[in-house]
CSV table of C-alpha atoms and ligand atoms in Angstrom, one decimal:
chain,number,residue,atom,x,y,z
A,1,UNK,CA,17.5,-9.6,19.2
A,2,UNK,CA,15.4,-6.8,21.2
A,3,UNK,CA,12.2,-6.3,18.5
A,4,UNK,CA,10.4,-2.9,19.4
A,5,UNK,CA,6.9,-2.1,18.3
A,6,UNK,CA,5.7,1.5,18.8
A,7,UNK,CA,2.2,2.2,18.8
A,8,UNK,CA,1.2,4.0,15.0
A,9,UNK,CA,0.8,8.1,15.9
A,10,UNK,CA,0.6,9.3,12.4
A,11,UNK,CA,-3.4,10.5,11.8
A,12,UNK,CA,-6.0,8.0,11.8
A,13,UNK,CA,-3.2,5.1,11.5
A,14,UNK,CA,-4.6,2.2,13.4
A,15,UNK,CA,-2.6,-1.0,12.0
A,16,UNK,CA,0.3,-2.3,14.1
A,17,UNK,CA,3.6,-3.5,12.8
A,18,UNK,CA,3.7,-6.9,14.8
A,19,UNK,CA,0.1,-8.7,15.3
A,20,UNK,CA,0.3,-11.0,17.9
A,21,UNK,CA,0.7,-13.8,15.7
A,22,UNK,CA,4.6,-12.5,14.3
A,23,UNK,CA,5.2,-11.7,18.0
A,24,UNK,CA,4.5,-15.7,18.6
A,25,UNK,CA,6.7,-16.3,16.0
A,26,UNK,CA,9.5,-13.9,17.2
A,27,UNK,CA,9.2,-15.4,20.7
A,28,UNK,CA,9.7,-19.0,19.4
A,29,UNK,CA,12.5,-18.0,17.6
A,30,UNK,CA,14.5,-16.9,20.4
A,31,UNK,CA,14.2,-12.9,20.4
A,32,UNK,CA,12.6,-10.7,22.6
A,33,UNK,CA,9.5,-8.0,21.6
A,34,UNK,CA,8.8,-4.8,23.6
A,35,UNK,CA,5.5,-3.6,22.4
A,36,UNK,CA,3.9,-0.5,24.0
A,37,UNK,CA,1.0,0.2,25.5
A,38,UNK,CA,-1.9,0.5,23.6
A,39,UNK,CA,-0.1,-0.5,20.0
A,40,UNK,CA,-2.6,-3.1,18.9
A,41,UNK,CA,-5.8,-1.5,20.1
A,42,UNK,CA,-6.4,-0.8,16.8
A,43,UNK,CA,-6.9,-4.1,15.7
A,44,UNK,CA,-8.5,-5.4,19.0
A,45,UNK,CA,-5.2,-6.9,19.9
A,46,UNK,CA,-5.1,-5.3,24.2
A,47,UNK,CA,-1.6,-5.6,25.7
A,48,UNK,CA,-2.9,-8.5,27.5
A,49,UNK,CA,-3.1,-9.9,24.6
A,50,UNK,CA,0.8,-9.4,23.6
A,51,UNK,CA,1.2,-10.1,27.5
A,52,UNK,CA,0.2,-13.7,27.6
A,53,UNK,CA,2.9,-14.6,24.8
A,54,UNK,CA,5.1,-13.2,26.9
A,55,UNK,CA,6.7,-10.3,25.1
A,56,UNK,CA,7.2,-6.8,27.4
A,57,UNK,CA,4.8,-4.6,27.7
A,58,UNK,CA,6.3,-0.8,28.2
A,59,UNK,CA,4.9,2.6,28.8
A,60,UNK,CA,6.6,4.8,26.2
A,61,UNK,CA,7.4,4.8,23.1
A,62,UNK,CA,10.7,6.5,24.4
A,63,UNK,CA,11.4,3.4,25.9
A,64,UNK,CA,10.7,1.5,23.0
A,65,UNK,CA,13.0,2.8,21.1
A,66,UNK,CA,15.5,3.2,23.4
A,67,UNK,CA,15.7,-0.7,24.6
A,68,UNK,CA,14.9,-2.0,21.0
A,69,UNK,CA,17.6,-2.8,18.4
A,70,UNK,CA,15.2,-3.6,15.9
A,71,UNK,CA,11.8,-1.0,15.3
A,72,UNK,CA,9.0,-2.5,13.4
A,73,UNK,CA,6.2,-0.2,12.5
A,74,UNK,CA,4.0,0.7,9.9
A,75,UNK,CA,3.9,4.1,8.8
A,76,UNK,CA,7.2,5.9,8.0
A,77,UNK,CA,8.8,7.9,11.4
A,78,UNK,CA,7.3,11.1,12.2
A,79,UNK,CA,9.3,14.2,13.7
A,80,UNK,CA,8.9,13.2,17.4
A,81,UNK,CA,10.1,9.3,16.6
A,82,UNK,CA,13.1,10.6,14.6
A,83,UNK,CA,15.0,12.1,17.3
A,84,UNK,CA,14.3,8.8,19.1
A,85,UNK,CA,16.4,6.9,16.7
A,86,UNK,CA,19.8,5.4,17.2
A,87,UNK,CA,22.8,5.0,15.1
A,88,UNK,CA,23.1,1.0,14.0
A,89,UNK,CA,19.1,0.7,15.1
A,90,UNK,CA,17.2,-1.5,12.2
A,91,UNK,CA,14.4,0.6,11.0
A,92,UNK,CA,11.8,-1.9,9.0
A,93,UNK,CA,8.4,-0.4,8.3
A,94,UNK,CA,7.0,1.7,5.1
A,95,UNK,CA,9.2,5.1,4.4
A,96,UNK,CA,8.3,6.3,1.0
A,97,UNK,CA,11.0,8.4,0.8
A,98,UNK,CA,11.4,9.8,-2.4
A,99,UNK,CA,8.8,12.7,-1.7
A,100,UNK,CA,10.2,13.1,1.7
A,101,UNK,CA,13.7,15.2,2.3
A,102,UNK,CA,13.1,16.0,5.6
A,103,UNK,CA,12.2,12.5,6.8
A,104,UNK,CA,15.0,11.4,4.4
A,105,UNK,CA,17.6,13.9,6.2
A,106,UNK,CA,16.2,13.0,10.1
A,107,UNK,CA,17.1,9.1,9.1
A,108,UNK,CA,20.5,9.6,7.8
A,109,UNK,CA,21.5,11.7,10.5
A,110,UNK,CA,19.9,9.4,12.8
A,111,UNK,CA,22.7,7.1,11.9
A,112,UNK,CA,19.9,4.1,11.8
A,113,UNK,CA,19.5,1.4,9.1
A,114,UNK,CA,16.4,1.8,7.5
A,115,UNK,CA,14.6,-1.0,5.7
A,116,UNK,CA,11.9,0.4,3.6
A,117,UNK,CA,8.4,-2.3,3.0
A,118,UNK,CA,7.7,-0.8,-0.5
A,119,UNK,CA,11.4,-1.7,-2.1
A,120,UNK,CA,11.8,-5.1,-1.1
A,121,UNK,CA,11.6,-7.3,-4.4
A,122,UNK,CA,10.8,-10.9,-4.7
A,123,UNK,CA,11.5,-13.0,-7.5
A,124,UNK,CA,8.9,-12.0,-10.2
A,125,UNK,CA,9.7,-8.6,-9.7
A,126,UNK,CA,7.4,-7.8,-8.0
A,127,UNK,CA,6.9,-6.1,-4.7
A,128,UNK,CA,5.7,-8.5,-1.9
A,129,UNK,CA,5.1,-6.1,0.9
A,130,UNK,CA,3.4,-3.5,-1.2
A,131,UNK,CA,0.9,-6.0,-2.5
A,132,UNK,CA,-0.9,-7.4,0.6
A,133,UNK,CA,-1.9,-3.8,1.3
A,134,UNK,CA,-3.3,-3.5,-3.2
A,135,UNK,CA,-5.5,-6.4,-2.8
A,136,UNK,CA,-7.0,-4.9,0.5
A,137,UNK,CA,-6.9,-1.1,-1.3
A,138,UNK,CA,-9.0,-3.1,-5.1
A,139,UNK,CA,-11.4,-4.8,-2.0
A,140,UNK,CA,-12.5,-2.4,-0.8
A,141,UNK,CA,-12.6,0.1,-3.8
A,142,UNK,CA,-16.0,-1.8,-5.4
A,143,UNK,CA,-17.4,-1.4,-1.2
A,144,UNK,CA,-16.6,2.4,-1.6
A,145,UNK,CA,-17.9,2.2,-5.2
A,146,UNK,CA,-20.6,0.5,-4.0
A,147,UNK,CA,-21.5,3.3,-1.2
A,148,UNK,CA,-21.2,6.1,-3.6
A,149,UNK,CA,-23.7,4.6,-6.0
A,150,UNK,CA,-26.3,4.8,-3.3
A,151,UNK,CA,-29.2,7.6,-3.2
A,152,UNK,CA,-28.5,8.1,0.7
A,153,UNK,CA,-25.3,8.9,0.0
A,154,UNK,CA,-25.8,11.4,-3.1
A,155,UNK,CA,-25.3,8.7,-5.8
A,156,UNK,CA,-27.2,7.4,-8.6
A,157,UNK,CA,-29.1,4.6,-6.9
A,158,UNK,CA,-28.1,1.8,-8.2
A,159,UNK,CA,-26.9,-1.6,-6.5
A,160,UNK,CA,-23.9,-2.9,-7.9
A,161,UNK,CA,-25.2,-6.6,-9.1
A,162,UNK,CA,-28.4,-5.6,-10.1
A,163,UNK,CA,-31.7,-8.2,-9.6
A,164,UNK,CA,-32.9,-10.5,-11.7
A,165,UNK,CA,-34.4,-8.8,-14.5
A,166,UNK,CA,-32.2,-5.8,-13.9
A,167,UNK,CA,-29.2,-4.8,-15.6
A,168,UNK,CA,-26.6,-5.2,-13.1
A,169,UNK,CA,-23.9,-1.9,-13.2
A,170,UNK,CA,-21.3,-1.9,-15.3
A,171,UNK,CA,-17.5,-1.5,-13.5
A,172,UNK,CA,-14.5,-0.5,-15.8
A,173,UNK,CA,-11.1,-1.3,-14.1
A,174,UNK,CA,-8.4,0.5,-15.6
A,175,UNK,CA,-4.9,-1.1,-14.6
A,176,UNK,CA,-5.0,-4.9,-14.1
A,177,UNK,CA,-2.1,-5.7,-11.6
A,178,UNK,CA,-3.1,-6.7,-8.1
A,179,UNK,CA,-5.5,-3.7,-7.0
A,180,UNK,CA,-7.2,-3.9,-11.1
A,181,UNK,CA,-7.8,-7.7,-10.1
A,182,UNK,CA,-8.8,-8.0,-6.4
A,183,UNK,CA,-11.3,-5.0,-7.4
A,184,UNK,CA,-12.6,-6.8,-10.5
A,185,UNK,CA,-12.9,-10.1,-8.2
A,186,UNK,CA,-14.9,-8.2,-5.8
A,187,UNK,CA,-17.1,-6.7,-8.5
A,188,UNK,CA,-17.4,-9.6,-10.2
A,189,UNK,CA,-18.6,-11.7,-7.0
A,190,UNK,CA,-20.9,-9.1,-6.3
A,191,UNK,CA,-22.4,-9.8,-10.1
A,192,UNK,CA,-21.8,-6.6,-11.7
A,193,UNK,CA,-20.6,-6.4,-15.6
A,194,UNK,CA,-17.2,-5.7,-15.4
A,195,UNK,CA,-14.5,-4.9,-18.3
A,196,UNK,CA,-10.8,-4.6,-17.2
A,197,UNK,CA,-8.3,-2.3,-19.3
A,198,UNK,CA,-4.7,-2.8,-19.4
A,199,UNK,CA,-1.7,-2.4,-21.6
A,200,UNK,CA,0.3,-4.9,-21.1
A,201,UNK,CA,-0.2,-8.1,-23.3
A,202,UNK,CA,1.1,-11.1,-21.3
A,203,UNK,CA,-1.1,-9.6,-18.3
A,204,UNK,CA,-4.4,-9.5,-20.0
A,205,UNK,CA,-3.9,-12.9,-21.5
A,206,UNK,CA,-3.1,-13.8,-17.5
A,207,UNK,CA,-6.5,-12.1,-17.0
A,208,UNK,CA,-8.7,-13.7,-19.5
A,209,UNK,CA,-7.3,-17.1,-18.6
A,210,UNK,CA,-7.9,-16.3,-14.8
A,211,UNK,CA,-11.5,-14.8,-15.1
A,212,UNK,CA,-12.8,-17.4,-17.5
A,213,UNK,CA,-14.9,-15.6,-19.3
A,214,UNK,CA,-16.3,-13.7,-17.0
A,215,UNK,CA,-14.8,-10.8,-17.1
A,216,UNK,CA,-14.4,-8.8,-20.5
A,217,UNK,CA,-10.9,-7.7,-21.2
A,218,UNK,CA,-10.1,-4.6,-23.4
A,219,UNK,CA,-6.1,-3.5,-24.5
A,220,UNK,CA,-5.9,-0.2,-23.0
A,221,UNK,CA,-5.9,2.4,-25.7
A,222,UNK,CA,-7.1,6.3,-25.3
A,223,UNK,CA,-10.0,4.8,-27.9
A,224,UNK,CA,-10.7,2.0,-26.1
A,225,UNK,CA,-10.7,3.5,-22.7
A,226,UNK,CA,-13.6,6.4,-24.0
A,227,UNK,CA,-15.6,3.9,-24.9
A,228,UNK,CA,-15.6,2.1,-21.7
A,229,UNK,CA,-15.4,4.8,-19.5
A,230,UNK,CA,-18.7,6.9,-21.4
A,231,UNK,CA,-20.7,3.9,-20.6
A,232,UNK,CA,-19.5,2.5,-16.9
A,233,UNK,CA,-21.4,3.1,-13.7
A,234,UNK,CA,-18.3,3.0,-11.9
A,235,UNK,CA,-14.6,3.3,-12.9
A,236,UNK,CA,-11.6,1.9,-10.9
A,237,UNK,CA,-8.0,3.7,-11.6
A,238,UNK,CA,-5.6,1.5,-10.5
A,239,UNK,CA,-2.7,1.7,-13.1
A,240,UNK,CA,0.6,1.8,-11.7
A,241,UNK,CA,4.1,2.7,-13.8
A,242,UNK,CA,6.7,2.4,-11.3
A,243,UNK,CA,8.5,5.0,-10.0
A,244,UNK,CA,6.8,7.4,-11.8
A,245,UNK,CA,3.5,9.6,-11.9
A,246,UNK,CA,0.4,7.8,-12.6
A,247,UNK,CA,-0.7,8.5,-16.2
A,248,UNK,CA,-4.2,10.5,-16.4
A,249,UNK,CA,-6.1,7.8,-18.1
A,250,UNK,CA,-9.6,9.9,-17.9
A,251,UNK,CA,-9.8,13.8,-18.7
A,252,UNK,CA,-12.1,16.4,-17.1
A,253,UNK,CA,-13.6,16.5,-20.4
A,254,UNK,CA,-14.9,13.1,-20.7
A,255,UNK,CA,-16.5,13.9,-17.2
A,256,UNK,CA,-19.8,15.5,-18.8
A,257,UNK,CA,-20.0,12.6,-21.6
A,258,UNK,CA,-20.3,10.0,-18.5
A,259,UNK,CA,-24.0,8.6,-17.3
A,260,UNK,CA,-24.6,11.6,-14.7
A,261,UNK,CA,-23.5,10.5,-10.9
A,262,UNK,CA,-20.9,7.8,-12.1
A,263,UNK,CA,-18.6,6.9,-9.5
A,264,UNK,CA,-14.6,7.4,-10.5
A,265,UNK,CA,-13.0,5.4,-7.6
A,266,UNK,CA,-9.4,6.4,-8.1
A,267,UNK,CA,-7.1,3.8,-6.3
A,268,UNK,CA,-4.0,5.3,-8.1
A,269,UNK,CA,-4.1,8.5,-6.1
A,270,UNK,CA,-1.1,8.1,-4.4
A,271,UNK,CA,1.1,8.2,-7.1
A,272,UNK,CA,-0.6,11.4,-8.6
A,273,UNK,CA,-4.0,10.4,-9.9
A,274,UNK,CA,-5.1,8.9,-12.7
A,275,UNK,CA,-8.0,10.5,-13.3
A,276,UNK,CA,-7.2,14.5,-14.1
A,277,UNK,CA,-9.8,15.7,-11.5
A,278,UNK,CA,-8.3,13.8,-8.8
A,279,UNK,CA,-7.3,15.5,-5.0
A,280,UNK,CA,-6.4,13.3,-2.5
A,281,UNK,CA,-9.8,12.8,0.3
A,282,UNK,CA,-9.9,11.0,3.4
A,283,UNK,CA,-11.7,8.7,5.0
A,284,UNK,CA,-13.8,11.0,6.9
A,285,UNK,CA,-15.3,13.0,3.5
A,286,UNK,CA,-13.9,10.5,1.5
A,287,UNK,CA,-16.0,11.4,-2.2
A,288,UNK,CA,-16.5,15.0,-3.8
A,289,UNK,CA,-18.3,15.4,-7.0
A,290,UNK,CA,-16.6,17.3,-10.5
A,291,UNK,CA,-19.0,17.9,-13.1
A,292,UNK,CA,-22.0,15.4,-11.8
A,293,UNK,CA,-19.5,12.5,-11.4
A,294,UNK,CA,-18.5,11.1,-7.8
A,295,UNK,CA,-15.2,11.0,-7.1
A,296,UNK,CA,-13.1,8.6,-4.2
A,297,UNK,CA,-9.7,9.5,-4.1
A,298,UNK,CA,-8.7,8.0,-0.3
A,299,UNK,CA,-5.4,8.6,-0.7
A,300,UNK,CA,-4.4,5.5,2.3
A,301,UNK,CA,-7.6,3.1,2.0
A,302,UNK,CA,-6.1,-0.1,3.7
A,303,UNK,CA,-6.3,2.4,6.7
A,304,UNK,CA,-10.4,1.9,6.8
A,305,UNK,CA,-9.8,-1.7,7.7
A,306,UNK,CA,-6.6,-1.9,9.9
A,307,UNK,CA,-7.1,-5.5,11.4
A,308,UNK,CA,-7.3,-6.8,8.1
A,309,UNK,CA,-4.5,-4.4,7.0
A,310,UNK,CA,-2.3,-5.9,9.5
A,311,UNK,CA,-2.7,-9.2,9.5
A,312,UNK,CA,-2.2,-9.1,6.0
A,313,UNK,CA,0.7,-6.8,6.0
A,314,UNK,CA,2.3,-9.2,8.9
A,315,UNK,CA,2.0,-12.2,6.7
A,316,UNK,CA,3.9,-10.7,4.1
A,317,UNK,CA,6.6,-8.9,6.8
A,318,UNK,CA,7.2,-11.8,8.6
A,319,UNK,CA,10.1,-13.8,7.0
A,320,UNK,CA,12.0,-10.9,6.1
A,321,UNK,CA,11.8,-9.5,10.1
A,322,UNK,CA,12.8,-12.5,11.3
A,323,UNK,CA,15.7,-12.7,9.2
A,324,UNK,CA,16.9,-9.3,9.8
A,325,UNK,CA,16.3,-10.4,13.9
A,326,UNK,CA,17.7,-13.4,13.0
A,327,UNK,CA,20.9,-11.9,11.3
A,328,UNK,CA,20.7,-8.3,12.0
A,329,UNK,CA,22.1,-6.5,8.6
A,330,UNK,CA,24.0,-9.2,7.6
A,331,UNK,CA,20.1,-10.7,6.4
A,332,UNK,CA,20.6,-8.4,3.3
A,333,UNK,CA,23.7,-9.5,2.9
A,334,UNK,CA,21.8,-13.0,2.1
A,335,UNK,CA,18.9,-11.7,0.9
A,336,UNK,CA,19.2,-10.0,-2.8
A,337,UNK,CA,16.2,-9.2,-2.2
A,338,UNK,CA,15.8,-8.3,1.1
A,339,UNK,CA,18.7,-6.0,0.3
A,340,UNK,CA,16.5,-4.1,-2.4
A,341,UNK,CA,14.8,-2.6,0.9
A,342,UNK,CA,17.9,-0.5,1.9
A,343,UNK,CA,16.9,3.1,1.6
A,344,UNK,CA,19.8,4.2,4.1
A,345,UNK,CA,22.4,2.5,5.8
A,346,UNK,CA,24.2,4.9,8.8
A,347,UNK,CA,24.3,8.2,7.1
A,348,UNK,CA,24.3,7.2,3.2
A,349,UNK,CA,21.3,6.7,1.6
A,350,UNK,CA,21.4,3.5,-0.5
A,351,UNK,CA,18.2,3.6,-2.7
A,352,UNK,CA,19.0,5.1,-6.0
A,353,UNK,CA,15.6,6.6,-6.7
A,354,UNK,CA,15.3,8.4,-3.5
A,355,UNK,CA,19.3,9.4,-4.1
A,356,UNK,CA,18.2,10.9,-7.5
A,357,UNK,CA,14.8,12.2,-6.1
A,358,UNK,CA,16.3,14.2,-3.5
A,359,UNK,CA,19.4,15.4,-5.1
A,360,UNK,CA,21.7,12.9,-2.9
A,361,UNK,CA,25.2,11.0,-2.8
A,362,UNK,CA,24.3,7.5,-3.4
A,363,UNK,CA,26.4,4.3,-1.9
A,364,UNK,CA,24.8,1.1,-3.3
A,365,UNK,CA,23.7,-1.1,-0.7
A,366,UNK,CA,26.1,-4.1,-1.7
A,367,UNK,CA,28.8,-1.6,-0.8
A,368,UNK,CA,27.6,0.0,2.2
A,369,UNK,CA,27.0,-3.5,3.4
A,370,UNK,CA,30.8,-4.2,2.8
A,371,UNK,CA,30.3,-6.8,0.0
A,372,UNK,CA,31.8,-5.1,-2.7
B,1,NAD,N1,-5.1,4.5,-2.4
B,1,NAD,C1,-4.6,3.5,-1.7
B,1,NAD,O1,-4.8,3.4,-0.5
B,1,NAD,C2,-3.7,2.5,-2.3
B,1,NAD,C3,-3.4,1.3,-1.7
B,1,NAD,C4,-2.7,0.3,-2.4
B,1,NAD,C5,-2.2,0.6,-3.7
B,1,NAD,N2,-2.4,1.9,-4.2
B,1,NAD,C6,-1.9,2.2,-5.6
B,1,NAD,O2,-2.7,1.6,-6.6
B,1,NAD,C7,-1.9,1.6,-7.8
B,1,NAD,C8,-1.9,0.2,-8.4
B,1,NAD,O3,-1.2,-0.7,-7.6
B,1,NAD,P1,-0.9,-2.2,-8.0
B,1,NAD,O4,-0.3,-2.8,-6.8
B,1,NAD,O5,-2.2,-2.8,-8.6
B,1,NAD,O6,0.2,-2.1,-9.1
B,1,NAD,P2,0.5,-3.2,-10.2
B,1,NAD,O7,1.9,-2.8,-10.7
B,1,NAD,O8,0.3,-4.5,-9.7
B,1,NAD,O9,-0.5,-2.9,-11.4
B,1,NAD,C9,-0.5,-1.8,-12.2
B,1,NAD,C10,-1.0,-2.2,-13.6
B,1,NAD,O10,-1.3,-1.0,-14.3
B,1,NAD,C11,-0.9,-1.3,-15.7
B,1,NAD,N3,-0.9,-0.1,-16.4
B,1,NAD,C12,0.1,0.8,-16.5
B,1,NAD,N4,-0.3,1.8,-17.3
B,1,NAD,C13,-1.5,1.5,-17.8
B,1,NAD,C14,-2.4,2.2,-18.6
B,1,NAD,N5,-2.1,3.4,-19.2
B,1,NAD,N6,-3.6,1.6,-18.8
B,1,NAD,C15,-3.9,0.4,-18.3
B,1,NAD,N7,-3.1,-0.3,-17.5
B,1,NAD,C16,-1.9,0.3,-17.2
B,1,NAD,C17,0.3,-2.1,-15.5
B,1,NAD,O11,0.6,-2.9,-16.7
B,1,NAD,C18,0.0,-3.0,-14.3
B,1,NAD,O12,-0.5,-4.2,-14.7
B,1,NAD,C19,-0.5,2.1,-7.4
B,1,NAD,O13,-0.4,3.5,-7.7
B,1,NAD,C20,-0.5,1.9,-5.9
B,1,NAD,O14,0.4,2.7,-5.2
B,1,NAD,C21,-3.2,2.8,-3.6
């Protein structure tokens, strides 16, 4: 198959949908990768660096899509890419449409078969190629915590592990899935006190097993969360029910019961907030401050560190491309969960939550893929 890599335009989007790593892998397995000029700069990757592997380098991202039968990317399409779109072109790369309607109408009149990162499924349930980019997002959220806590930067001036002798700060992580534990990891190695909240039973039995002690666990109850929040340095929102808004786990009033300058990292953003004094920031004035607490609400974090983003996010891509090179659509037919990742197949949209979210007819992927 003809694999097509466009270079990312959407604002301060620097990751690449194919590293040069998958593109090795793509090569060996017979197919061949356009990737145009300029598309892995943001990792450090040159063209001469795709070059030497020997897929095609091309000017345009025009041309990419007009050669390629398969487009790998990161972010969902913007306006100028869907008019570039063919009917029966695979589209694999993040959509997120649901909030979307005029993305959602561009692809189904595109006539293109769009495979959406955030709904494939594996066999836990869970959602593979959301969760490379959570465990970069809970990272990185004790760094920014970390940042914000400094006097040069406005905060309280404390470091996060403390010295000997000195109490160390005191994280609360609210939400214990994969962004809850890679951010407790982080703050944990860096030797602050940290306490994670969740509600679910069977995952903070997971969590007390895993952290050994280490790490305090706490059922997450309005009660419970007060008294943890009142007396943290920094919190961490990083619940998640799916498909819907995040719950607001901390209120504006608690805000003037917290230690003065706190830090409310709120990971949960894009779903809402979980935090009631959460707006979405960016990465250029990432923190404002409510009430004399510091609030990060970076609304697409893994975008701070797009070479590790990408290589992660490739990991995690990279059997499910090649199959779909491999196979074309007929990969879904194989793949249950592969499938999952149908949004819309040539004109019909084929994810029921975006059908429902957007008022649309809905064909279920099994039939659209003539299974039924
Ligand atoms: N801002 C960003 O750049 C960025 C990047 C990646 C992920 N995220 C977001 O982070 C959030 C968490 O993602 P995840 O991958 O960790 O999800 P996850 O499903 O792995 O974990 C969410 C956890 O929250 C728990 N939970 C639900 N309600 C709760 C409550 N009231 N109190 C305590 N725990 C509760 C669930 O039981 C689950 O364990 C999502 O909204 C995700 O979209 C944001």
């Amino acid at each position: 198959m003809r694999v097509g890599v466009p270079k990312e335009i959407k604002v301060q989007e620097h990751r690449v949908g194919l590293t040069p790593m998958a593109v090795r892998e793509y090569l060996a397995a017979g197919h061949e990768v356009l990737v145009q000029s300029g598309a892995g700069l943001g990792i450090g990757a040159g063209d001469a660096a795709y070059a030497a592997l020997g897929a095609r380098i091309v000017p345009s991202a025009a041309e990419v899509f007009a050669v390629a039968e398969m487009i790998v990317k990161v972010k969902e399409p913007q306006p100028t890419e869907w008019k570039m779109l063919r009917a029966g072109q695979i589209l694999f790369t993040y959509l997120h449409l649901a909030p979307d309607p005029e993305q959602a109408r561009a692809l189904i009149d595109s006539g293109c078969i769009a495979v959406a990162y955030e709904t494939v499924t594996d066999e836990r349930g869970g959602l593979p190629l959301l969760a490379p980019m959570s465990e970069v997002a809970g990272r990185l959220a004790i760094e920014a915590a970390g940042f914000a806590l400094r006097k040069s930067a406005g905060g309280k001036g404390l470091l996060l592990g403390g010295v000997p002798g000195v109490l160390p700060a005191r994280v609360v992580v609210i939400g214990g899935g994969v962004v809850g534990t890679h951010a407790a990891r982080m703050a944990v190695g860096l030797g602050a006190e940290v306490t994670i909240l969740e509600r679910a039973l069977p995952r903070l039995r997971q969590l007390d097993e895993m952290f050994q002690g280490r790490v305090r666990t706490r059922f997450s109850s309005a009660a419970n969360i007060d008294e943890e929040v009142l007396a943290a340095d920094v919190v961490v929102g990083a619940v998640l029910i799916p498909g819907a808004s995040a719950p607001r786990v901390v209120t504006r009033g608690m805000l003037a019961q917290m230690r003065p300058l706190s830090v409310l990292v709120d990971v949960s953003i894009d779903q809402g907030g979980c935090f009631e004094t959460s707006r979405p920031t960016t990465h250029d004035a990432p923190t404002y401050v409510v009430d004399n607490i510091v609030h990060y609400c970076v609304a697409n974090m893994p975008g701070a560190v797009p070479a590790t983003s990408s290589h992660a996010l490739n990991h995690a891509t990279l059997p499910f491309g090649l199959a779909l090179a491999a196979q074309g659509e007929r990969a879904m037919v194989h793949d249950a969960h592969l499938r999952q990742g149908l949004n819309i197949h040539r004109g019909r949209v084929t994810c029921a939550p975006v059908a429902l979210a957007l008022g649309l007819p809905f064909v279920s992927a099994h039939s659209a893929l003539g299974m039924a």
